[in-house]
mmCIF file of C-alpha atoms in Angstrom:
data_model
loop_
_atom_site.group_PDB
_atom_site.id
_atom_site.type_symbol
_atom_site.label_atom_id
_atom_site.label_comp_id
_atom_site.label_asym_id
_atom_site.label_seq_id
_atom_site.Cartn_x
_atom_site.Cartn_y
_atom_site.Cartn_z
ATOM 1 C CA MET A 571 -94.948 10.986 144.243
ATOM 2 C CA ALA A 572 -92.230 10.474 141.573
ATOM 3 C CA THR A 573 -92.290 6.615 141.903
ATOM 4 C CA LYS A 574 -92.298 5.162 138.398
ATOM 5 C CA ARG A 575 -94.937 2.502 137.590
ATOM 6 C CA TRP A 576 -96.097 0.745 134.407
ATOM 7 C CA VAL A 577 -99.836 1.268 133.760
ATOM 8 C CA GLN A 578 -102.159 0.064 130.949
ATOM 9 C CA VAL A 579 -103.533 2.747 128.723
ATOM 10 C CA LYS A 580 -107.249 1.800 128.270
ATOM 11 C CA GLN A 581 -108.234 4.005 125.394
ATOM 12 C CA VAL A 582 -107.125 2.129 122.256
ATOM 13 C CA GLU A 583 -109.357 2.337 119.351
ATOM 14 C CA ALA A 584 -109.834 1.564 115.667
ATOM 15 C CA VAL A 585 -107.487 -1.627 115.658
ATOM 16 C CA GLY A 586 -107.444 -3.641 112.632
ATOM 17 C CA ALA A 587 -105.933 -4.273 109.140
ATOM 18 C CA GLY A 588 -106.060 -1.355 106.894
ATOM 19 C CA LYS A 589 -107.005 0.973 109.879
ATOM 20 C CA THR A 590 -105.286 3.632 111.867
ATOM 21 C CA ALA A 591 -105.351 2.754 115.613
ATOM 22 C CA ILE A 592 -105.615 5.700 117.977
ATOM 23 C CA ILE A 593 -104.224 5.519 121.479
ATOM 24 C CA THR A 594 -105.120 8.317 123.904
ATOM 25 C CA PRO A 595 -103.114 8.190 127.110
ATOM 26 C CA PRO A 596 -104.303 10.311 130.176
ATOM 27 C CA THR A 597 -102.607 13.529 130.705
ATOM 28 C CA ASN A 598 -102.475 13.618 134.532
ATOM 29 C CA VAL A 599 -99.075 11.916 134.740
ATOM 30 C CA ARG A 600 -95.607 12.295 133.285
ATOM 31 C CA TYR A 601 -94.198 9.922 130.779
ATOM 32 C CA HIS A 602 -90.918 8.085 130.585
ATOM 33 C CA ALA A 603 -91.934 5.557 127.912
ATOM 34 C CA LEU A 604 -94.646 3.865 126.120
ATOM 35 C CA ALA A 605 -94.591 0.183 125.102
ATOM 36 C CA LEU A 606 -96.957 -0.848 122.309
ATOM 37 C CA LYS A 607 -97.780 -4.471 122.297
ATOM 38 C CA TYR A 608 -98.751 -5.729 118.858
ATOM 39 C CA GLY A 609 -100.280 -9.048 118.031
ATOM 40 C CA THR A 610 -101.054 -10.560 114.430
ATOM 41 C CA ASP A 611 -102.011 -13.969 113.066
ATOM 42 C CA THR A 612 -99.597 -13.581 110.175
ATOM 43 C CA ALA A 613 -97.546 -16.725 109.908
ATOM 44 C CA GLY A 614 -94.779 -16.477 112.697
ATOM 45 C CA GLY A 615 -96.854 -13.997 114.724
ATOM 46 C CA ALA A 616 -95.506 -10.528 115.687
ATOM 47 C CA THR A 617 -91.804 -11.012 114.757
ATOM 48 C CA GLU A 618 -89.666 -8.043 113.884
ATOM 49 C CA ALA A 619 -90.132 -8.599 110.161
ATOM 50 C CA ASN A 620 -93.966 -8.907 110.351
ATOM 51 C CA MET A 621 -94.189 -5.817 112.610
ATOM 52 C CA ILE A 622 -92.033 -3.808 110.116
ATOM 53 C CA THR A 623 -94.282 -5.050 107.266
ATOM 54 C CA GLU A 624 -97.599 -4.195 109.180
ATOM 55 C CA LEU A 625 -96.720 -1.021 111.081
ATOM 56 C CA PRO A 626 -95.539 1.355 108.434
ATOM 57 C CA ASP A 627 -96.297 4.625 110.160
ATOM 58 C CA ILE A 628 -96.606 5.738 113.773
ATOM 59 C CA GLU A 629 -97.210 9.301 114.928
ATOM 60 C CA VAL A 630 -96.972 10.840 118.291
ATOM 61 C CA TYR A 631 -99.185 13.982 118.906
ATOM 62 C CA LEU A 632 -99.056 16.626 121.604
ATOM 63 C CA GLY A 633 -101.795 19.213 121.311
ATOM 64 C CA GLY A 634 -102.748 18.008 118.069
ATOM 65 C CA VAL A 635 -99.430 18.444 116.406
ATOM 66 C CA VAL A 636 -97.047 15.619 115.285
ATOM 67 C CA GLN A 637 -93.969 15.517 117.632
ATOM 68 C CA ARG A 638 -92.533 12.186 116.271
ATOM 69 C CA LYS A 639 -93.196 10.263 113.135
ATOM 70 C CA PHE A 640 -91.488 6.922 112.305
ATOM 71 C CA SER A 641 -92.117 3.467 110.968
ATOM 72 C CA ALA A 642 -91.613 0.303 113.073
ATOM 73 C CA SER A 643 -88.331 -0.337 111.230
ATOM 74 C CA GLU A 644 -86.987 3.043 111.891
ATOM 75 C CA LEU A 645 -87.944 2.830 115.630
ATOM 76 C CA PHE A 646 -86.280 -0.490 115.946
ATOM 77 C CA LYS A 647 -83.067 0.655 114.311
ATOM 78 C CA ILE A 648 -82.827 3.880 116.421
ATOM 79 C CA ASN A 649 -83.600 1.753 119.585
ATOM 80 C CA LYS A 650 -80.835 -0.600 118.617
ATOM 81 C CA THR A 651 -78.315 2.234 118.269
ATOM 82 C CA LYS A 652 -79.300 3.074 121.918
ATOM 83 C CA LYS A 653 -78.531 -0.470 122.981
ATOM 84 C CA GLN A 654 -82.142 -1.665 123.153
ATOM 85 C CA ALA A 655 -82.811 -4.839 121.372
ATOM 86 C CA THR A 656 -86.008 -5.789 119.649
ATOM 87 C CA VAL A 657 -88.374 -8.010 121.440
ATOM 88 C CA ALA A 658 -91.139 -9.853 119.420
ATOM 89 C CA GLY A 659 -94.513 -8.173 119.793
ATOM 90 C CA TRP A 660 -93.222 -4.948 121.450
ATOM 91 C CA LEU A 661 -92.507 -1.497 120.185
ATOM 92 C CA PRO A 662 -90.924 0.670 122.837
ATOM 93 C CA ILE A 663 -91.088 4.546 122.545
ATOM 94 C CA PHE A 664 -88.464 6.142 124.932
ATOM 95 C CA PHE A 665 -88.892 9.550 126.188
ATOM 96 C CA SER A 666 -86.440 9.117 129.188
ATOM 97 C CA GLU A 667 -83.489 7.642 127.324
ATOM 98 C CA PRO A 668 -82.071 4.513 128.936
ATOM 99 C CA ASN A 669 -78.701 4.799 127.189
ATOM 100 C CA ARG A 670 -77.788 7.981 129.067
ATOM 101 C CA ARG A 671 -74.921 7.766 131.667
ATOM 102 C CA THR A 672 -76.871 8.948 134.689
ATOM 103 C CA GLN A 673 -80.244 8.662 136.094
ATOM 104 C CA ILE A 674 -80.639 12.355 136.169
ATOM 105 C CA GLU A 675 -79.716 12.641 132.404
ATOM 106 C CA GLN A 676 -82.118 9.836 131.615
ATOM 107 C CA GLU A 677 -85.117 11.624 133.254
ATOM 108 C CA MET A 678 -84.350 14.893 131.443
ATOM 109 C CA GLY A 679 -86.225 13.506 128.474
ATOM 110 C CA ALA A 680 -89.572 12.656 130.326
ATOM 111 C CA TRP A 681 -92.663 14.204 128.859
ATOM 112 C CA GLY A 682 -94.650 16.249 131.326
ATOM 113 C CA MET A 683 -98.328 16.827 130.573
ATOM 114 C CA ALA A 684 -99.269 20.036 132.391
ATOM 115 C CA ASP A 685 -101.450 22.276 130.313
ATOM 116 C CA VAL A 686 -101.632 19.759 127.445
ATOM 117 C CA GLY A 687 -105.405 19.075 127.979
ATOM 118 C CA PRO A 688 -107.394 15.724 128.529
ATOM 119 C CA ASN A 689 -107.067 14.518 124.790
ATOM 120 C CA GLY A 690 -103.867 16.388 123.999
ATOM 121 C CA PHE A 691 -101.602 13.305 123.910
ATOM 122 C CA GLN A 692 -102.329 10.680 121.238
ATOM 123 C CA ILE A 693 -100.389 8.100 119.245
ATOM 124 C CA GLU A 694 -101.601 6.943 115.847
ATOM 125 C CA ALA A 695 -100.604 3.659 114.438
ATOM 126 C CA SER A 696 -101.197 2.837 110.855
ATOM 127 C CA ILE A 697 -101.765 -0.946 110.380
ATOM 128 C CA ALA A 698 -101.120 -2.112 106.867
ATOM 129 C CA ASP A 699 -103.444 -4.810 105.403
ATOM 130 C CA ASN A 700 -101.157 -7.833 105.095
ATOM 131 C CA SER A 701 -103.598 -10.296 103.527
ATOM 132 C CA GLY A 702 -106.317 -9.485 106.117
ATOM 133 C CA GLN A 703 -104.483 -10.397 109.305
ATOM 134 C CA ALA A 704 -106.232 -10.139 112.639
ATOM 135 C CA ALA A 705 -104.305 -7.593 114.432
ATOM 136 C CA THR A 706 -104.354 -6.490 118.056
ATOM 137 C CA LEU A 707 -102.736 -3.445 119.811
ATOM 138 C CA LYS A 708 -102.241 -2.623 123.399
ATOM 139 C CA CYS A 709 -100.302 0.130 125.242
ATOM 140 C CA MET A 710 -98.385 0.134 128.509
ATOM 141 C CA ALA A 711 -96.924 3.404 129.907
ATOM 142 C CA LEU A 712 -93.960 4.036 132.280
ATOM 143 C CA VAL A 713 -95.239 7.058 134.353
ATOM 144 C CA ASP A 714 -94.835 8.920 137.432
ATOM 145 C CA ASP A 715 -96.909 11.645 139.016
ATOM 146 C CA LYS A 716 -94.667 14.680 138.599
ATOM 147 C CA GLN A 717 -96.408 17.577 137.032
ATOM 148 C CA GLU A 718 -94.495 19.652 134.650
ATOM 149 C CA ALA A 719 -94.977 21.244 131.235
ATOM 150 C CA PRO A 720 -93.481 19.458 128.214
ATOM 151 C CA VAL A 721 -90.269 21.514 127.757
ATOM 152 C CA GLY A 722 -86.929 20.141 126.577
ATOM 153 C CA ILE A 723 -88.583 17.062 125.050
ATOM 154 C CA THR A 724 -87.023 15.133 122.193
ATOM 155 C CA LYS A 725 -88.864 15.352 118.893
ATOM 156 C CA TRP A 726 -88.335 13.237 115.878
ATOM 157 C CA ARG A 727 -88.649 15.078 112.502
ATOM 158 C CA ARG A 728 -88.728 12.736 109.537
ATOM 159 C CA ASN A 729 -87.722 14.058 106.071
ATOM 160 C CA THR A 730 -86.802 12.595 102.622
ATOM 161 C CA ILE A 731 -83.571 13.655 101.174
ATOM 162 C CA THR A 732 -83.982 13.577 97.361
ATOM 163 C CA ILE A 733 -80.817 12.262 95.733
ATOM 164 C CA GLY A 734 -80.293 13.357 92.178
ATOM 165 C CA ALA A 735 -76.888 11.660 91.432
ATOM 166 C CA THR A 736 -74.164 9.937 92.899
ATOM 167 C CA GLY A 737 -71.419 12.133 94.462
ATOM 168 C CA GLU A 738 -72.127 15.186 96.662
ATOM 169 C CA ASN A 739 -75.729 16.134 97.428
ATOM 170 C CA GLU A 740 -76.617 19.033 99.760
ATOM 171 C CA TYR A 741 -79.389 19.181 102.218
ATOM 172 C CA LYS A 742 -80.177 22.253 104.459
ATOM 173 C CA LEU A 743 -81.860 21.522 107.847
ATOM 174 C CA ASN A 744 -84.609 23.748 108.998
ATOM 175 C CA THR A 745 -83.414 25.696 112.172
ATOM 176 C CA GLN A 746 -86.047 28.343 112.320
ATOM 177 C CA ARG A 747 -87.660 27.122 115.490
ATOM 178 C CA GLY A 748 -84.362 27.200 117.315
ATOM 179 C CA ASP A 749 -84.492 23.551 118.394
ATOM 180 C CA SER A 750 -81.140 21.971 119.429
ATOM 181 C CA VAL A 751 -80.030 18.959 117.388
ATOM 182 C CA GLN A 752 -79.276 15.710 119.425
ATOM 183 C CA GLY A 753 -78.634 13.522 116.546
ATOM 184 C CA LEU A 754 -79.213 12.628 112.926
ATOM 185 C CA TYR A 755 -80.243 9.229 111.609
ATOM 186 C CA MET A 756 -79.970 8.609 107.811
ATOM 187 C CA PHE A 757 -81.704 5.435 106.656
ATOM 188 C CA GLU A 758 -80.193 3.814 103.607
ATOM 189 C CA GLY A 759 -82.224 1.749 101.097
ATOM 190 C CA THR A 760 -79.186 -0.383 100.701
ATOM 191 C CA ALA A 761 -76.367 -0.514 103.218
ATOM 192 C CA GLY A 762 -73.470 1.513 101.703
ATOM 193 C CA ASP A 763 -75.547 3.890 99.773
ATOM 194 C CA ILE A 764 -73.917 6.772 101.666
ATOM 195 C CA ASP A 765 -70.120 6.780 101.248
ATOM 196 C CA SER A 766 -69.303 9.856 103.438
ATOM 197 C CA PHE A 767 -70.986 12.948 104.880
ATOM 198 C CA ARG A 768 -70.233 16.415 106.102
ATOM 199 C CA LEU A 769 -72.261 18.625 108.639
ATOM 200 C CA GLU A 770 -71.562 22.357 108.697
ATOM 201 C CA TRP A 771 -72.850 24.801 111.393
ATOM 202 C CA ASP A 772 -72.579 28.059 109.811
ATOM 203 C CA GLY A 773 -69.528 27.121 107.766
ATOM 204 C CA LEU A 774 -67.833 25.343 110.834
ATOM 205 C CA LYS A 775 -67.441 21.500 110.051
ATOM 206 C CA ILE A 776 -69.164 19.591 112.877
ATOM 207 C CA ALA A 777 -68.637 16.213 111.087
ATOM 208 C CA ASP A 778 -66.626 15.398 107.941
ATOM 209 C CA VAL A 779 -66.159 11.516 107.886
ATOM 210 C CA LEU A 780 -66.417 8.339 105.739
ATOM 211 C CA GLU A 781 -69.020 5.960 106.480
ATOM 212 C CA THR A 782 -66.455 3.376 107.886
ATOM 213 C CA ASP A 783 -65.125 6.167 110.192
ATOM 214 C CA VAL A 784 -68.551 6.609 111.695
ATOM 215 C CA ASP A 785 -68.478 2.965 112.754
ATOM 216 C CA ALA A 786 -65.032 3.374 114.358
ATOM 217 C CA MET A 787 -66.271 6.536 116.094
ATOM 218 C CA LEU A 788 -69.399 4.866 117.553
ATOM 219 C CA ASP A 789 -67.005 1.970 118.699
ATOM 220 C CA THR A 790 -64.705 4.258 120.560
ATOM 221 C CA TYR A 791 -65.873 7.664 121.695
ATOM 222 C CA PHE A 792 -69.642 6.978 121.874
ATOM 223 C CA LYS A 793 -69.318 3.263 122.907
ATOM 224 C CA GLN A 794 -70.861 3.894 126.312
ATOM 225 C CA GLN A 795 -74.070 5.409 124.759
ATOM 226 C CA TYR A 796 -74.535 4.060 121.186
ATOM 227 C CA ASP A 797 -74.126 0.979 118.958
ATOM 228 C CA LYS A 798 -73.631 0.837 115.216
ATOM 229 C CA VAL A 799 -76.541 -0.524 113.241
ATOM 230 C CA SER A 800 -76.522 -1.706 109.593
ATOM 231 C CA GLY A 801 -78.546 0.477 107.259
ATOM 232 C CA VAL A 802 -78.505 3.615 109.286
ATOM 233 C CA ARG A 803 -75.815 6.274 109.388
ATOM 234 C CA HIS A 804 -76.001 8.013 112.794
ATOM 235 C CA ILE A 805 -74.489 11.267 113.675
ATOM 236 C CA PRO A 806 -74.510 11.567 117.340
ATOM 237 C CA LEU A 807 -74.222 15.288 118.640
ATOM 238 C CA ASP A 808 -74.733 14.743 122.289
ATOM 239 C CA GLY A 809 -71.615 13.008 123.343
ATOM 240 C CA GLY A 810 -70.595 15.296 126.253
ATOM 241 C CA ALA A 811 -70.688 14.303 129.839
ATOM 242 C CA PRO A 812 -73.319 15.343 130.843
ATOM 243 C CA ALA A 813 -74.986 14.982 127.367
ATOM 244 C CA ASP A 814 -74.981 18.181 125.392
ATOM 245 C CA VAL A 815 -76.611 19.016 122.090
ATOM 246 C CA LEU A 816 -75.889 21.009 118.933
ATOM 247 C CA ARG A 817 -77.534 24.522 119.464
ATOM 248 C CA THR A 818 -79.061 26.327 116.454
ATOM 249 C CA ILE A 819 -79.132 29.612 118.361
ATOM 250 C CA LYS A 820 -75.984 31.639 118.788
ATOM 251 C CA TYR A 821 -75.192 34.977 120.526
ATOM 252 C CA VAL A 822 -73.884 37.959 118.666
ATOM 253 C CA ASP A 823 -73.011 41.056 120.698
ATOM 254 C CA GLY A 824 -74.904 39.267 123.602
ATOM 255 C CA LYS A 825 -78.144 38.920 121.695
ATOM 256 C CA PRO A 826 -79.553 35.546 120.677
ATOM 257 C CA GLN A 827 -80.125 34.846 116.952
ATOM 258 C CA ASN A 828 -80.670 31.783 114.684
ATOM 259 C CA ILE A 829 -77.733 30.467 112.952
ATOM 260 C CA GLN A 830 -77.638 31.050 109.248
ATOM 261 C CA GLU A 831 -77.233 27.521 108.032
ATOM 262 C CA LEU A 832 -77.103 23.940 109.243
ATOM 263 C CA LEU A 833 -75.946 22.097 106.042
ATOM 264 C CA LEU A 834 -75.596 18.376 105.428
ATOM 265 C CA THR A 835 -73.691 17.108 102.533
ATOM 266 C CA LEU A 836 -73.947 13.503 101.600
ATOM 267 C CA ASN A 837 -71.440 11.914 99.213
ATOM 268 C CA MET A 838 -73.548 9.091 97.677
ATOM 269 C CA ALA A 839 -72.204 5.891 96.288
ATOM 270 C CA ASN A 840 -75.641 5.152 94.852
ATOM 271 C CA ALA A 841 -78.331 7.628 93.543
ATOM 272 C CA ALA A 842 -80.920 6.585 96.028
ATOM 273 C CA ASN A 843 -83.116 8.870 98.269
ATOM 274 C CA VAL A 844 -82.459 8.709 101.878
ATOM 275 C CA THR A 845 -84.863 9.115 104.736
ATOM 276 C CA MET A 846 -83.668 11.136 107.685
ATOM 277 C CA ILE A 847 -84.935 11.505 111.128
ATOM 278 C CA SER A 848 -83.483 14.398 113.078
ATOM 279 C CA GLU A 849 -83.670 14.256 116.881
ATOM 280 C CA LEU A 850 -84.550 17.695 118.133
ATOM 281 C CA VAL A 851 -84.732 19.129 121.641
ATOM 282 C CA GLY A 852 -87.005 21.889 122.472
ATOM 283 C CA THR A 853 -90.646 22.845 123.239
ATOM 284 C CA PRO A 854 -93.406 21.011 121.410
ATOM 285 C CA ASP A 855 -94.019 22.071 117.693
#
């Protein structure tokens, strides 16, 4: 049956300040979302600010390989761009994306588990020691019983773009796996670090905009799907109806081949490094 239901993931281990908690969901179902429920006795409880401080790194594994890596802060900001507000104590990890226009488009992102193996799906959450807080962690999962392989999943690849000076700085994205690019999220240390950016696909300009123009673009063309969020520069590349993505495979004389270059140029107002999460659609790494 394909009826969705919320279930509790029972295998949650090594929870505590200064530890890395390990969550092992079963692999006999298909996953639409996970919801981590975090508790802390830090003053104020599991507020957004406390979760950002105490959950600096979360990794999602399939087959022993990291498919997504992010901090609580990065997760909250990406979720907010997708119109999902932060709720105290909760960290939602979406596979089926609720901001899509149709139910079919939403469910295309679900993670099937066929052939993954009994312990092949894991989440590791680093819990920072914040004056020895008493921390708790639980996990709920939105699942159905459809059996399918994890193909066409959305992965998050996190990289640091080293900025040497103000002005233009180039960064070449890795396209060797042939994954399609759904979107780019660039996290600024201080809002306004990035003045403008340009994205080129084998020399073809895909985006060439000022920071303020991005906000206007999100407020108009992408308003149904995305919101603007302070401190993160978002380049959405899936604005079609139905949603499409930027492919890194092209056909030459009828034969597929990788593109030569996907080049991002950041025009920096401040010489500060930028953390970028690339949303990639493809088979598991």
